[in-house]
C-alpha cells in the first residue's frame, strides 16, 4: 500500500509539472505572391528564371506575414509597428517553414502566381514584442 501511494504521488507530481515545459506556438497562414513575367517563358508550371520563382515565394511569405500581424490586438500592433522593419527584414527568423500549395505560370497573362502555407513561430514573435 505504501509503494502504491508513493507511485500515485510521483505520477501526480509528474502530471502537474508537465504543462510547464515550454513549447513554441506555431501559427499557420496562407500567402499568395505574383510576379510579372517579362520576356520569360514557363517550364513545368514555373518561370524559366529561378529568380522570379524565388521572388514570388518571398512575396507570398510577406503576404502570409501581413495576414498574421493583422490579427494582433491594439497593444500588440502598437508594439509591432515600432519594430516592423526589423521583423519584415528578417522573416526567415520567424517563419519556420512553408509548403507550396499551388502555382500557376500563365503564358497568356504573363504572370506567375504561387500560393504557400507558412508556419510562423508566434512564441518567438511575442517574446520580442514583450521584451521591447
CSV table of C-alpha atoms in Angstrom, one decimal:
chain,number,residue,atom,x,y,z
A,1,UNK,CA,0.0,0.0,0.0
A,2,UNK,CA,2.8,2.4,0.8
A,3,UNK,CA,4.5,1.7,-2.5
A,4,UNK,CA,1.2,2.4,-4.3
A,5,UNK,CA,0.8,5.7,-2.5
A,6,UNK,CA,4.4,6.7,-3.5
A,7,UNK,CA,3.7,5.7,-7.1
A,8,UNK,CA,0.5,7.7,-7.2
A,9,UNK,CA,2.2,10.8,-5.7
A,10,UNK,CA,5.0,10.6,-8.1
A,11,UNK,CA,2.6,10.3,-11.1
A,12,UNK,CA,0.6,13.3,-9.9
A,13,UNK,CA,3.7,15.4,-9.5
A,14,UNK,CA,4.9,14.5,-13.0
A,15,UNK,CA,1.5,15.3,-14.4
A,16,UNK,CA,1.4,18.7,-12.6
A,17,UNK,CA,4.9,19.6,-13.9
A,18,UNK,CA,4.4,18.5,-17.5
A,19,UNK,CA,2.5,21.6,-18.6
A,20,UNK,CA,5.3,23.8,-17.5
A,21,UNK,CA,7.6,22.6,-20.3
A,22,UNK,CA,8.0,25.4,-22.9
A,23,UNK,CA,6.6,24.8,-26.3
A,24,UNK,CA,6.7,27.1,-29.3
A,25,UNK,CA,3.3,28.1,-30.6
A,26,UNK,CA,3.3,27.8,-34.4
A,27,UNK,CA,0.7,29.7,-36.4
A,28,UNK,CA,-0.2,28.7,-39.9
A,29,UNK,CA,-1.1,31.4,-42.5
A,30,UNK,CA,-1.7,31.3,-46.3
A,31,UNK,CA,0.1,33.7,-48.5
A,32,UNK,CA,0.0,34.5,-52.3
A,33,UNK,CA,2.7,36.1,-54.3
A,34,UNK,CA,2.6,37.1,-58.0
A,35,UNK,CA,5.3,38.2,-60.4
A,36,UNK,CA,5.0,39.6,-63.9
A,37,UNK,CA,6.9,37.6,-66.5
A,38,UNK,CA,8.9,39.9,-68.7
A,39,UNK,CA,10.1,38.1,-71.8
A,40,UNK,CA,10.2,34.9,-69.8
A,41,UNK,CA,8.6,31.6,-70.6
A,42,UNK,CA,7.1,28.9,-68.4
A,43,UNK,CA,8.5,25.4,-67.9
A,44,UNK,CA,6.9,22.8,-65.8
A,45,UNK,CA,4.4,25.5,-64.5
A,46,UNK,CA,7.3,27.6,-63.3
A,47,UNK,CA,9.1,30.6,-64.8
A,48,UNK,CA,12.2,29.8,-66.8
A,49,UNK,CA,14.2,32.1,-64.5
A,50,UNK,CA,14.6,30.7,-61.0
A,51,UNK,CA,15.0,34.2,-59.5
A,52,UNK,CA,11.4,35.0,-60.5
A,53,UNK,CA,10.2,31.9,-58.7
A,54,UNK,CA,12.1,32.8,-55.5
A,55,UNK,CA,10.9,36.4,-55.6
A,56,UNK,CA,7.3,35.1,-55.8
A,57,UNK,CA,7.9,32.9,-52.8
A,58,UNK,CA,9.2,35.9,-50.8
A,59,UNK,CA,6.1,37.9,-51.8
A,60,UNK,CA,3.9,35.0,-50.6
A,61,UNK,CA,5.8,34.8,-47.3
A,62,UNK,CA,5.3,38.6,-46.8
A,63,UNK,CA,1.6,38.2,-47.7
A,64,UNK,CA,1.2,35.5,-45.0
A,65,UNK,CA,3.1,37.6,-42.5
A,66,UNK,CA,0.8,40.5,-43.1
A,67,UNK,CA,-2.3,38.3,-42.5
A,68,UNK,CA,-0.7,37.1,-39.3
A,69,UNK,CA,0.1,40.6,-38.0
A,70,UNK,CA,-3.4,41.8,-38.9
A,71,UNK,CA,-4.7,39.5,-36.2
A,72,UNK,CA,-2.8,41.4,-33.4
A,73,UNK,CA,-4.8,43.3,-30.8
A,74,UNK,CA,-4.3,47.1,-30.5
A,75,UNK,CA,-1.5,46.9,-27.9
A,76,UNK,CA,0.4,44.2,-29.7
A,77,UNK,CA,0.0,46.1,-33.0
A,78,UNK,CA,1.5,49.3,-31.5
A,79,UNK,CA,4.5,47.3,-30.2
A,80,UNK,CA,4.8,45.6,-33.6
A,81,UNK,CA,4.7,48.9,-35.6
A,82,UNK,CA,7.7,50.2,-33.7
A,83,UNK,CA,9.7,47.2,-35.0
A,84,UNK,CA,8.0,46.4,-38.2
A,85,UNK,CA,11.1,46.9,-40.4
A,86,UNK,CA,13.2,44.7,-38.1
A,87,UNK,CA,10.6,41.9,-38.5
A,88,UNK,CA,9.9,42.2,-42.2
A,89,UNK,CA,13.7,42.4,-43.0
A,90,UNK,CA,14.3,39.2,-41.1
A,91,UNK,CA,11.3,37.0,-41.9
A,92,UNK,CA,13.5,33.9,-42.1
A,93,UNK,CA,14.0,34.2,-38.3
A,94,UNK,CA,10.2,33.9,-37.6
A,95,UNK,CA,9.0,31.7,-40.5
A,96,UNK,CA,9.8,28.1,-39.5
A,97,UNK,CA,8.8,26.6,-42.8
A,98,UNK,CA,6.5,26.8,-45.8
A,99,UNK,CA,4.6,24.4,-48.2
A,100,UNK,CA,3.8,25.3,-51.7
A,101,UNK,CA,0.0,24.8,-52.1
A,102,UNK,CA,-0.4,25.8,-55.7
A,103,UNK,CA,1.4,27.6,-58.5
A,104,UNK,CA,0.4,28.9,-61.9
A,105,UNK,CA,2.6,30.2,-64.7
A,106,UNK,CA,0.4,31.8,-67.2
A,107,UNK,CA,2.0,32.5,-70.6
A,108,UNK,CA,-1.1,34.3,-71.9
A,109,UNK,CA,-1.4,36.7,-68.9
A,110,UNK,CA,2.4,36.8,-68.4
A,111,UNK,CA,2.1,36.3,-64.7
A,112,UNK,CA,3.5,33.7,-62.2
A,113,UNK,CA,1.5,33.2,-59.0
A,114,UNK,CA,2.3,30.9,-56.1
A,115,UNK,CA,0.3,30.1,-53.0
A,116,UNK,CA,2.0,29.0,-49.8
A,117,UNK,CA,1.1,27.7,-46.3
A,118,UNK,CA,3.5,29.4,-44.0
A,119,UNK,CA,4.3,28.4,-40.4
A,120,UNK,CA,5.2,31.3,-38.1
A,121,UNK,CA,6.8,30.9,-34.6
A,122,UNK,CA,4.4,33.1,-32.7
A,123,UNK,CA,6.2,32.4,-29.4
A,124,UNK,CA,9.4,34.0,-30.7
A,125,UNK,CA,7.5,37.0,-32.1
A,126,UNK,CA,5.6,37.5,-28.8
A,127,UNK,CA,8.8,37.3,-26.9
A,128,UNK,CA,10.4,40.1,-28.9
A,129,UNK,CA,7.3,42.3,-28.7
A,130,UNK,CA,7.2,41.9,-25.0
A,131,UNK,CA,10.8,42.5,-24.2
A,132,UNK,CA,10.7,45.7,-26.3
